Coordinates of C-alpha atoms in Angstrom, one line a residue:
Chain A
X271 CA 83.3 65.1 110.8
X272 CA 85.0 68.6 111.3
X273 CA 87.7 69.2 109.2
X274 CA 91.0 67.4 110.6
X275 CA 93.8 70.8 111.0
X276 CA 97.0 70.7 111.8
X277 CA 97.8 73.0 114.8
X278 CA 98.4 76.2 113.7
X279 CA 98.2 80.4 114.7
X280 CA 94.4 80.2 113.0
X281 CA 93.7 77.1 114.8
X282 CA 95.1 78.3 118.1
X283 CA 93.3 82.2 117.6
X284 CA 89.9 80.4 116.9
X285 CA 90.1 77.5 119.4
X286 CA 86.8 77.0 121.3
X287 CA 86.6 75.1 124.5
X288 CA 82.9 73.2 125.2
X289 CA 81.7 74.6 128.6
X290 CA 78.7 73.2 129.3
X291 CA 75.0 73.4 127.2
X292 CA 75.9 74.9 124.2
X293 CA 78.4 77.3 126.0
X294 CA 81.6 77.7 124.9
X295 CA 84.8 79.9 125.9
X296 CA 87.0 81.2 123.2
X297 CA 89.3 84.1 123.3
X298 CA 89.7 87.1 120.8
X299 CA 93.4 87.1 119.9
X300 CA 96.1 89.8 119.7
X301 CA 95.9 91.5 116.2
X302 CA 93.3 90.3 114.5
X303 CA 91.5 93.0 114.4
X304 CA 90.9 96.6 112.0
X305 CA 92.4 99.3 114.0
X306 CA 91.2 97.7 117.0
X307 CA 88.0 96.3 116.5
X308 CA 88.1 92.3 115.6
X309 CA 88.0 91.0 112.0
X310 CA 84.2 89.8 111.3
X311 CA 85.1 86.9 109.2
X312 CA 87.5 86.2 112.5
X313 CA 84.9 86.3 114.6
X314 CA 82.2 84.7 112.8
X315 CA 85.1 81.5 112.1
X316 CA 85.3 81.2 116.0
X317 CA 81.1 81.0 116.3
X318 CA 81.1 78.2 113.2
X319 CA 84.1 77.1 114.9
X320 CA 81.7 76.3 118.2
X321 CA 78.7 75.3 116.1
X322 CA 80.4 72.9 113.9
X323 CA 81.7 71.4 117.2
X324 CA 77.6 71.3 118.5
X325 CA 76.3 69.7 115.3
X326 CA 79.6 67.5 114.4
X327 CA 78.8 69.0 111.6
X328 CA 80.9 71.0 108.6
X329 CA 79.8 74.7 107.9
X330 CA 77.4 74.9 104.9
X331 CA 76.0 77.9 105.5
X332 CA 76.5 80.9 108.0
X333 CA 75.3 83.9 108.4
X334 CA 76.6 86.4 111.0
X335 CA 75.5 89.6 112.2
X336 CA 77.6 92.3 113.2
X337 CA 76.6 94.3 116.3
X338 CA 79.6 95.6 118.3
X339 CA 83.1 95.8 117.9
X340 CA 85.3 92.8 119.4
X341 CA 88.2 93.1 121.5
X342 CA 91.3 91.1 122.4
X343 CA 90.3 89.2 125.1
X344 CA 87.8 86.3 126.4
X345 CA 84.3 85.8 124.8
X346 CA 81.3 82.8 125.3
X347 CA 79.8 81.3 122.6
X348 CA 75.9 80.5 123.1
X349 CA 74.5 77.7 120.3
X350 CA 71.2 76.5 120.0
X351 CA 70.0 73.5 118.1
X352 CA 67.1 74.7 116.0
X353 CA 67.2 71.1 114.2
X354 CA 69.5 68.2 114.3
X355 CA 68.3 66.0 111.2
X356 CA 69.4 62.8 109.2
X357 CA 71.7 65.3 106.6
X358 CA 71.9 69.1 107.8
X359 CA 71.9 70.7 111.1
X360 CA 71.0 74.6 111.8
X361 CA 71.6 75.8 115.1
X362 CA 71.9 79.7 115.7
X363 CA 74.4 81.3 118.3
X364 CA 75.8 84.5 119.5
X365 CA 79.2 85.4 120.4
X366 CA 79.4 87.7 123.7
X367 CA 82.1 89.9 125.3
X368 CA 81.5 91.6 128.7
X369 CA 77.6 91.2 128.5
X370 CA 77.2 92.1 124.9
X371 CA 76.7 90.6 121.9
X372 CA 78.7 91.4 119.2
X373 CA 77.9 88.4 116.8
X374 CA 74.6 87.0 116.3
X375 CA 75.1 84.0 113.8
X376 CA 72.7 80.9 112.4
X377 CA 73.9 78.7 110.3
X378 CA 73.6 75.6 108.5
X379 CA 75.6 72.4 108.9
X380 CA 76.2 69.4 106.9
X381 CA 78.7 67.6 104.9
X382 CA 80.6 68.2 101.9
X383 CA 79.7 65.9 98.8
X384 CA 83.7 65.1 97.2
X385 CA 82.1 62.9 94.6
X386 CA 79.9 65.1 93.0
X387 CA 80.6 67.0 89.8
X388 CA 80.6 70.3 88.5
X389 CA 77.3 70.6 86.2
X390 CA 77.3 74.2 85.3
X391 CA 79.9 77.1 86.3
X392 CA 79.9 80.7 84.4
X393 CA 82.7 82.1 85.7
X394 CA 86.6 81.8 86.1
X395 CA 89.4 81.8 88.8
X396 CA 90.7 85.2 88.9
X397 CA 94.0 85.6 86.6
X398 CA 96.7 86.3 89.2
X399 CA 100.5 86.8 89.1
X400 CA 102.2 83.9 91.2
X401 CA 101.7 84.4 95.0
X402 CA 105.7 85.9 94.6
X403 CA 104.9 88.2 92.2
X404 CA 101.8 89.5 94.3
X405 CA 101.9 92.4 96.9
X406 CA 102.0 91.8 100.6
X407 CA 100.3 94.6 102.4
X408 CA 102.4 94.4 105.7
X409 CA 101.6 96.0 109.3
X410 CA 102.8 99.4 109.5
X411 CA 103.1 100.1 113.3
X412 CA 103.4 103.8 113.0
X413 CA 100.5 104.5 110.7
X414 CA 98.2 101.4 112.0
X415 CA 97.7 100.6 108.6
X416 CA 97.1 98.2 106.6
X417 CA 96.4 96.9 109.7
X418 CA 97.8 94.1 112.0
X419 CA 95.5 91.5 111.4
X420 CA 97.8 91.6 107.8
X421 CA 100.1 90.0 110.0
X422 CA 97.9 87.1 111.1
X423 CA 97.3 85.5 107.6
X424 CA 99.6 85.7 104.0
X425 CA 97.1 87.5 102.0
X426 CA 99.0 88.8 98.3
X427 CA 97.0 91.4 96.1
X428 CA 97.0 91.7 92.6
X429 CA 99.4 94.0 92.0
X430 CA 96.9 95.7 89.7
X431 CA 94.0 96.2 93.1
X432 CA 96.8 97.0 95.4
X433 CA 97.7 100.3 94.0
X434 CA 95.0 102.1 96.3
X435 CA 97.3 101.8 98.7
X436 CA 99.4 104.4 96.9
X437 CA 97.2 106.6 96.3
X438 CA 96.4 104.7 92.6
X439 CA 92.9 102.9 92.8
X440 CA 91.8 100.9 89.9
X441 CA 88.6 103.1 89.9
X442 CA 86.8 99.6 89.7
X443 CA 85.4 98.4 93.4
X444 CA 87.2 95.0 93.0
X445 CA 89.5 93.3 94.7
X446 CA 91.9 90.2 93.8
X447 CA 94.5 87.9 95.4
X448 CA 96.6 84.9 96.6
X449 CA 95.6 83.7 100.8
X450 CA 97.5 81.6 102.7
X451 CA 97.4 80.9 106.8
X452 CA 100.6 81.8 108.6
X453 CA 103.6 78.9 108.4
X454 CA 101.4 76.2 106.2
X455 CA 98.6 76.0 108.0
X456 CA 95.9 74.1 106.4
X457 CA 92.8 75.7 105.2
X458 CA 89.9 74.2 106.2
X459 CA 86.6 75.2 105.8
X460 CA 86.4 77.8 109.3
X461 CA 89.5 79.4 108.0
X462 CA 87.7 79.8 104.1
X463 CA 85.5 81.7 106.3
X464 CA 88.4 84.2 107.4
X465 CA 89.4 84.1 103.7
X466 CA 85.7 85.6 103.2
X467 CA 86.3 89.1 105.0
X468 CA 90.5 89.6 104.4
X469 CA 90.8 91.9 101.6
X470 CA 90.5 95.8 101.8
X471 CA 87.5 97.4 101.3
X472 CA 86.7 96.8 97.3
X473 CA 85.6 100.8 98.0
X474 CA 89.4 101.4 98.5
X475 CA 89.8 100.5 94.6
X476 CA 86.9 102.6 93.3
X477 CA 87.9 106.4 93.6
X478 CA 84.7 107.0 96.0
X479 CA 84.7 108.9 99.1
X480 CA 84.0 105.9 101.2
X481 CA 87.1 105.5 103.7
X482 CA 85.5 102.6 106.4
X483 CA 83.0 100.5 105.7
X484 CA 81.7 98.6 108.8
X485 CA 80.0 95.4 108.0
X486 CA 76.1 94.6 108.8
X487 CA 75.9 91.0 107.8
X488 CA 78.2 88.2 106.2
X489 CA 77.0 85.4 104.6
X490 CA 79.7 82.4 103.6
X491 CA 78.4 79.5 101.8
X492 CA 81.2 76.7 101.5
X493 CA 80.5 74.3 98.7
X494 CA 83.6 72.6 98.8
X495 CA 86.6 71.2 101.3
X496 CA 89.4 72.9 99.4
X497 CA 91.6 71.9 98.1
X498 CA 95.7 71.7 99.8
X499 CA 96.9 75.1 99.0
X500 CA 96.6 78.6 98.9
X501 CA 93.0 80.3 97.8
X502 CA 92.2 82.9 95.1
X503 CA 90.0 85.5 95.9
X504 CA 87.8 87.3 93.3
X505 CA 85.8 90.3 95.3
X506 CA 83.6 93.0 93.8
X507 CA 81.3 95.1 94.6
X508 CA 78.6 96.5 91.8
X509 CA 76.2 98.7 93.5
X510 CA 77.3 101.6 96.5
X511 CA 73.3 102.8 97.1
X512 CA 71.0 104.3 99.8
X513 CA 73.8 104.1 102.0
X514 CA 74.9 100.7 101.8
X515 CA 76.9 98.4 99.8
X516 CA 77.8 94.4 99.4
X517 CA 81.0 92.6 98.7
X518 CA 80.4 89.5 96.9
X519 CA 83.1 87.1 96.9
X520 CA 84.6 83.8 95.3
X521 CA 86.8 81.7 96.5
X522 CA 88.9 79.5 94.5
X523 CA 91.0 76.5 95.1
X524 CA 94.1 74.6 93.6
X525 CA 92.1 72.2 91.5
X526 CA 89.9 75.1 90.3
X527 CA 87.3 74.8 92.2
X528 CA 84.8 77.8 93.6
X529 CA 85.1 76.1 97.2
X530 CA 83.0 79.3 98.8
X531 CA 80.9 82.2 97.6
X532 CA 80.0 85.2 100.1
X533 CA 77.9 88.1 100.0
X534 CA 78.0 91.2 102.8
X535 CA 76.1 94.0 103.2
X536 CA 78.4 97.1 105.1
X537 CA 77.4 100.7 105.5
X538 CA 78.6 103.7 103.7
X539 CA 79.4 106.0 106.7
X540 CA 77.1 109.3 106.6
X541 CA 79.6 112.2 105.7
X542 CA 80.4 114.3 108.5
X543 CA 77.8 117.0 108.7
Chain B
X606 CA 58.1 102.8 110.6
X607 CA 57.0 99.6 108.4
X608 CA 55.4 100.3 105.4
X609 CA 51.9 101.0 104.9
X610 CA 49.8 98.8 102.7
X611 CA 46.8 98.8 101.0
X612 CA 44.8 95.7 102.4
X613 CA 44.9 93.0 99.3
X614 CA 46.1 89.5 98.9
X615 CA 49.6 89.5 100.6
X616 CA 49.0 91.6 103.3
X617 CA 46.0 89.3 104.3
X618 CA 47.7 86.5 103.2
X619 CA 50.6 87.0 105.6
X620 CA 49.3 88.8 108.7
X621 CA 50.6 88.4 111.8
X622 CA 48.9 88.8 115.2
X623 CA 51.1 89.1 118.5
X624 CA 50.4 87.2 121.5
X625 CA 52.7 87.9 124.0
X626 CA 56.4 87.7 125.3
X627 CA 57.5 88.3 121.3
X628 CA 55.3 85.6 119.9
X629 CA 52.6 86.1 116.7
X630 CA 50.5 83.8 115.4
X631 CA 49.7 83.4 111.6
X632 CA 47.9 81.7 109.2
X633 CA 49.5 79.9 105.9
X634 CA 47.3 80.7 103.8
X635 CA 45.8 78.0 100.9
X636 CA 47.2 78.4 97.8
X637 CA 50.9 80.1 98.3
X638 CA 52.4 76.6 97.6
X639 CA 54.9 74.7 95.4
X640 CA 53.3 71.2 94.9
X641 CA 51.8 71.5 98.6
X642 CA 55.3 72.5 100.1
X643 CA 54.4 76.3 101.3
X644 CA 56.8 79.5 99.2
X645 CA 59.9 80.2 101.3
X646 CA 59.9 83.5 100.3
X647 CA 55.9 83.7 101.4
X648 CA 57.1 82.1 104.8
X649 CA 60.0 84.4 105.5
X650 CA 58.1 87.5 104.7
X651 CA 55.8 86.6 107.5
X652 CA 58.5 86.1 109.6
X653 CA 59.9 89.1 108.9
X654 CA 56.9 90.7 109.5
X655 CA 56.5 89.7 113.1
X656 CA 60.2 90.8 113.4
X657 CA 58.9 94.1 111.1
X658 CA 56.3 94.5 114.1
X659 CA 58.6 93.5 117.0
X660 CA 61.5 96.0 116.0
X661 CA 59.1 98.8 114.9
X662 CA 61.4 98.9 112.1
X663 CA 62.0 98.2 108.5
X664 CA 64.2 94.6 107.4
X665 CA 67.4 95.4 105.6
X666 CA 68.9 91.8 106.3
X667 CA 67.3 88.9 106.1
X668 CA 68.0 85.6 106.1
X669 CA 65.6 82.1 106.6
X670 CA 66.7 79.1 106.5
X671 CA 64.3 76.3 105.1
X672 CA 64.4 73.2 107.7
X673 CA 60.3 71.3 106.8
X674 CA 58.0 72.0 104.1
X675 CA 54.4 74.5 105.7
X676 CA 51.3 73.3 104.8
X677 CA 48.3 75.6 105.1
X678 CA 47.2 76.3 108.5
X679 CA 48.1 77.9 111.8
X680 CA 51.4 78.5 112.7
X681 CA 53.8 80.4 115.7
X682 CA 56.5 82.8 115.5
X683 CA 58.2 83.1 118.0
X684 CA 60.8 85.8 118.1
X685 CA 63.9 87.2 120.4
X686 CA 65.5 90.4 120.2
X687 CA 69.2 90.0 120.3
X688 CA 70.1 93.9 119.7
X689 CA 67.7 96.9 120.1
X690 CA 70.2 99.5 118.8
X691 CA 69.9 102.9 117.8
X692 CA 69.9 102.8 114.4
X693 CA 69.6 98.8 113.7
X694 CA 67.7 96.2 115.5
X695 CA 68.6 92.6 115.1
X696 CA 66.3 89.3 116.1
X697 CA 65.9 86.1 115.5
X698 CA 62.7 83.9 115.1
X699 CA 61.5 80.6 114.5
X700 CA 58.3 80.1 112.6
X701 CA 56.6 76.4 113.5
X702 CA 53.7 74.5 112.6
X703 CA 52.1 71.6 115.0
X704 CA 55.4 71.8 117.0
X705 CA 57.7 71.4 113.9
X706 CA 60.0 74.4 113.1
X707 CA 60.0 74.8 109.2
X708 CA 62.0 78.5 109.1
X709 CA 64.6 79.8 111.6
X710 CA 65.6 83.4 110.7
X711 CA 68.1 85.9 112.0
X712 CA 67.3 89.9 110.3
X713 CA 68.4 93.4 110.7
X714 CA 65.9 95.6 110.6
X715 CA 66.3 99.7 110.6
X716 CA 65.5 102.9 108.3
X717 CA 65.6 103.3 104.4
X718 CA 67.4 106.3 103.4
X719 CA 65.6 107.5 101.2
X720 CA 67.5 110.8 100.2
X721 CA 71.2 109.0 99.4
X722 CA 72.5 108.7 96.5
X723 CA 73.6 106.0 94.6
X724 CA 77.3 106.2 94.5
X725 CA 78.3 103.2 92.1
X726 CA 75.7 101.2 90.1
X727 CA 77.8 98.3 87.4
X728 CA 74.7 96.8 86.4
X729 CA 71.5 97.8 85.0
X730 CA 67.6 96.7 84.9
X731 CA 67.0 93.7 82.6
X732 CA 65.4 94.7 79.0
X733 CA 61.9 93.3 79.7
X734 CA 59.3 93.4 76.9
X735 CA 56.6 95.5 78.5
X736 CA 54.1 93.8 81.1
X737 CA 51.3 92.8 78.5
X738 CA 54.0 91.7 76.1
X739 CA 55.4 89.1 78.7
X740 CA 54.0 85.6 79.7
X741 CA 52.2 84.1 82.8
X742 CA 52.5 81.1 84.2
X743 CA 48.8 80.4 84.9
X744 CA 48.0 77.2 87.5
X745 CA 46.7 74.1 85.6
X746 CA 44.9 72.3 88.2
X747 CA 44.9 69.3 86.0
X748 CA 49.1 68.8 86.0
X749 CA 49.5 71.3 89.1
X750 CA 51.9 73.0 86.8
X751 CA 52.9 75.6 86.8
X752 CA 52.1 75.6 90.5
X753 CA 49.2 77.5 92.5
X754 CA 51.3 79.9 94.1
X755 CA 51.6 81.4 90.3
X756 CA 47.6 82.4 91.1
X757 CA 48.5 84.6 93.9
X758 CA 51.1 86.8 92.5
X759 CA 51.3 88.4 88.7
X760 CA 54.7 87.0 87.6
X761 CA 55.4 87.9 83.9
X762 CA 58.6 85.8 82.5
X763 CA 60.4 87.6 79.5
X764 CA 59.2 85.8 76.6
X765 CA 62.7 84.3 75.9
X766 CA 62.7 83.1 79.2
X767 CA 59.5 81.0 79.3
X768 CA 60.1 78.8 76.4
X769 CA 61.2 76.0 79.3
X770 CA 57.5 75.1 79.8
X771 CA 56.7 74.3 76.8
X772 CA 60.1 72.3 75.8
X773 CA 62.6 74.6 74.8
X774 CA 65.2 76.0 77.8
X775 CA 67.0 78.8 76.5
X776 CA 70.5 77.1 77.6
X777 CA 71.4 79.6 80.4
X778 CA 70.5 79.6 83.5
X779 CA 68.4 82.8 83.7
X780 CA 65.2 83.8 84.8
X781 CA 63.9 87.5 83.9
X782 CA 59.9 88.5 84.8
X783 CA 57.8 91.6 86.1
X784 CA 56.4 91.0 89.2
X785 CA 53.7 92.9 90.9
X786 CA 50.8 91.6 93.5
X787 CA 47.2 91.1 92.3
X788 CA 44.7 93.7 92.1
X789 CA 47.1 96.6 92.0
X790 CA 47.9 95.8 95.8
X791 CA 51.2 98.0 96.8
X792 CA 55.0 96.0 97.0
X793 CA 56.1 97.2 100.3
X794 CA 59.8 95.8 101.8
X795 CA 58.0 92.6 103.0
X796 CA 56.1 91.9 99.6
X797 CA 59.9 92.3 97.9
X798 CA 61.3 88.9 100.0
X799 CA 57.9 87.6 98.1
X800 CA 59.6 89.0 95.2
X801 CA 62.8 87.1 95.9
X802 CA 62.0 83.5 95.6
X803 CA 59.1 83.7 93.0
X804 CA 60.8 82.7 90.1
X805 CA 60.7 78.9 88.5
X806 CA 64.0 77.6 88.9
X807 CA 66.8 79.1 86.9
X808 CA 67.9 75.5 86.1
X809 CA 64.8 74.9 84.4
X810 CA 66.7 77.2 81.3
X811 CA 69.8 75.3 81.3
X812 CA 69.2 72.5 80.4
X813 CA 70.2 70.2 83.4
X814 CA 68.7 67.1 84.3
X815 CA 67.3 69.2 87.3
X816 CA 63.5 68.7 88.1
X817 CA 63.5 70.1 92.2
X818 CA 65.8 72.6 94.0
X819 CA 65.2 73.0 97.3
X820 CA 66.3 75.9 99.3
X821 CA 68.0 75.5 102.2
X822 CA 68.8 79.5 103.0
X823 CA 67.8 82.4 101.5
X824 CA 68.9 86.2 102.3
X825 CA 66.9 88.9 101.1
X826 CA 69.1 92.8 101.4
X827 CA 66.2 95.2 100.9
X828 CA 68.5 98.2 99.9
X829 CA 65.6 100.6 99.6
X830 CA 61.7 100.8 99.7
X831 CA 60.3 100.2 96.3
X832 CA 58.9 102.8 94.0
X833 CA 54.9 102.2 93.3
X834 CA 54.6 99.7 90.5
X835 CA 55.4 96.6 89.2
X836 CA 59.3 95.4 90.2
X837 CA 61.8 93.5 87.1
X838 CA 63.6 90.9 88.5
X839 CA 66.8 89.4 87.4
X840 CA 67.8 85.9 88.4
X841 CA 70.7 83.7 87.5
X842 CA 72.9 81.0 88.7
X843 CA 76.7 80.3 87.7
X844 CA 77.5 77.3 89.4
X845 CA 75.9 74.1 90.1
X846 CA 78.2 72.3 91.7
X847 CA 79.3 70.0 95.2
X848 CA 75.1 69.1 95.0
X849 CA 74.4 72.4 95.2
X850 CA 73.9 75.5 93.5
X851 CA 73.0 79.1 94.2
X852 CA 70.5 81.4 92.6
X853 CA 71.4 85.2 92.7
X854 CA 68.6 88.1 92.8
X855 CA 68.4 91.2 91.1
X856 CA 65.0 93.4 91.7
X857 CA 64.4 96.7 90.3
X858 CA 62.1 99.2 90.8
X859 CA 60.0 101.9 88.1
X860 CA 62.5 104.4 89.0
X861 CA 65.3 102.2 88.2
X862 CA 66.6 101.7 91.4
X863 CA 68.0 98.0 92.4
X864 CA 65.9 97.7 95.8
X865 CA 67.1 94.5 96.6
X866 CA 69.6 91.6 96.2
X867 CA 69.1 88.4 97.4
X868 CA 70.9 85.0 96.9
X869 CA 69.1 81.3 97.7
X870 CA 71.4 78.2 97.9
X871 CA 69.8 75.3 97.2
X872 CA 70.1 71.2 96.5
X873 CA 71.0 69.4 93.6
X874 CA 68.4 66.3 94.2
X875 CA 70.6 63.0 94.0
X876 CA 70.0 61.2 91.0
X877 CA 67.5 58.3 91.8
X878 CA 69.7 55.1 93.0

């Protein structure tokens, strides 16, 4: 069964209501978006939102590509069942606005194995500051930036990645913090999915000429229900060639867990000529 | 415009003939099997050739997910075009056998940019021993191990990494190899997702009670069209956990470019009851 959430501003800015087959309505809330085109791990959280609803299923895998910028405002959601089977489900959708598609997502539904141990795991949760002695990157109405979906969730940076925003990058594409939903809100596994596309640009932290980096594809793999609590994240970035570049993320919980792993592959804007 | 091959074993091995209204037919060919369950990597490469041929245009992003084991013989692909952009064309396709679908995939296909530079590289081609110096996995009929899809590539393991079949995992969870196609046939884009699911399983060297991994989704980034000559691939996994576990892609060209990244998750089998 979908994960149980207590009603809260995620919840209620990725609610989907079940039209009729496989449709769904949803609407594209105020301020989640980049300097006014919508959040992709927003976005794709409202389409696994739609198809977890379809296959009863939690998100296992999910892939989404990117193919217009969303706005504030209404949007249908059109599943598919590709297979409904004894243990997994994989259904594809896309997420439309005015006639166009800006999300084209399949995914990969099944349930989340609590029992099971940990049989090999090479790497660590990120060493981070407590959440209070993190940085909050606040909504700056004047300058639009960092923008206002920073208002929508409690994301905290390492204060050692969030000196970009003073004009002191790390010089090492990597990005690290503390993320929370507004007011206590429980994270479930659509909102890990949001947790997979919140932090800056890791370009922001390496000293490159790169100032918006729009994003082709997202995949979110989510390995585990996290645990209560806020979530590490631990994002970097190793290679910025032929044009493109990924993000690869880790996601952490309280009970040290690596409760979701994501890769995306953005472009590297073409300098103006 | 895709790639140009040289006719050899892949390119015959995976052609694709359209029908009509998006639909090819193809043939899996005997031999590109895992213990009689049919390559994913061989299967989504001839999906992504039908979507190579549908878009007109190269695959930069794609992703398969693995829903009933191919066995050799006809099969449909049956494709949709979701975005016909400018610059980036995204589809989705299905590819079924006797009315089964065993891969549903969703790519973006577009242009390699051959001229940019490579802005930020943190990671480097594995040290391989050269080509002659490394080992191959040749087909024993007699055990069906290794298995007969190792007869229609030329997959090198790094000496260090091969001790598994004969007894002696190296501990870690690492699989490094040359890989080129037989005959001196030419690794275009398609023959790199080929590329990216060729290796034994990288829990065969780490010593887990592991036998069978199967995939459920893999995604395939081709970043840039391969250099001629053979590719280095370098694959690892850092957590098996939750019943699952991912494997993560490295593969390099002879001009030291990494050309693509890809990452697989895959199932921990249950233990027997």
């Amino acid at each position: 069964m979908p994960h149980q959430e207590r009603p809260g501003g995620f919840a209620r800015a990725s609610a989907v209501r079940c039209l009729s087959d496989g449709r769904y309505a949803a609407e594209l809330a105020d301020g989640w978006d980049i300097l006014g085109a919508m959040n992709g791990g927003y976005q794709l959280s409202i389409v696994a939102r739609a198809l977890a609803d379809e296959t009863g299923r939690e998100p296992i895998t999910v892939t989404g590509h990117f193919l217009a910028p969303g706005r504030p405002g209404g949007v249908q959601i059109a599943t598919s069942m590709v297979k409904q089977g004894s243990r997994f489900s994989t259904a594809d959708a896309t997420l439309e606005q005015g006639g166009k598609v800006l999300v084209a997502a399949l995914g990969t539904f099944g349930a989340f194995e609590p029992g099971s141990e940990v049989m090999l795991q090479q790497a660590e949760p990120p060493d981070l500051p407590g959440i209070d002695d993190c940085v909050r990157l606040a909504h700056d109405p004047a300058v639009r930036m960092p923008p206002a979906f920073m208002d929508r969730i409690d994301l905290r940076l390492h204060p050692e990645d969030a000196g970009f925003a003073s004009g002191r990058p790390t010089g090492r594409a990597h990005m690290r913090g503390w993320f929370q939903l507004l007011g206590g809100e429980s994270i479930g596994p659509l909102a890990v999915i949001v947790a997979a596309d919140c932090l800056p640009p890791t370009t922001f932290n390496a000293g490159l000429p790169i100032a918006w980096t729009p994003t082709l594809e997202l995949t979110v793999h989510v390995r585990a229900e996290p645990a209560p609590g806020p979530l590490r994240l631990d994002f970097a970035t190793r290679f910025v060639s032929h044009g493109r570049l990924e993000v690869d993320g880790l996601i952490w919980d309280q009970r040290d867990r690596m409760v979701a792993q994501s890769r995306q592959i953005a472009l590297v804007p073409r300098p103006p000529a």
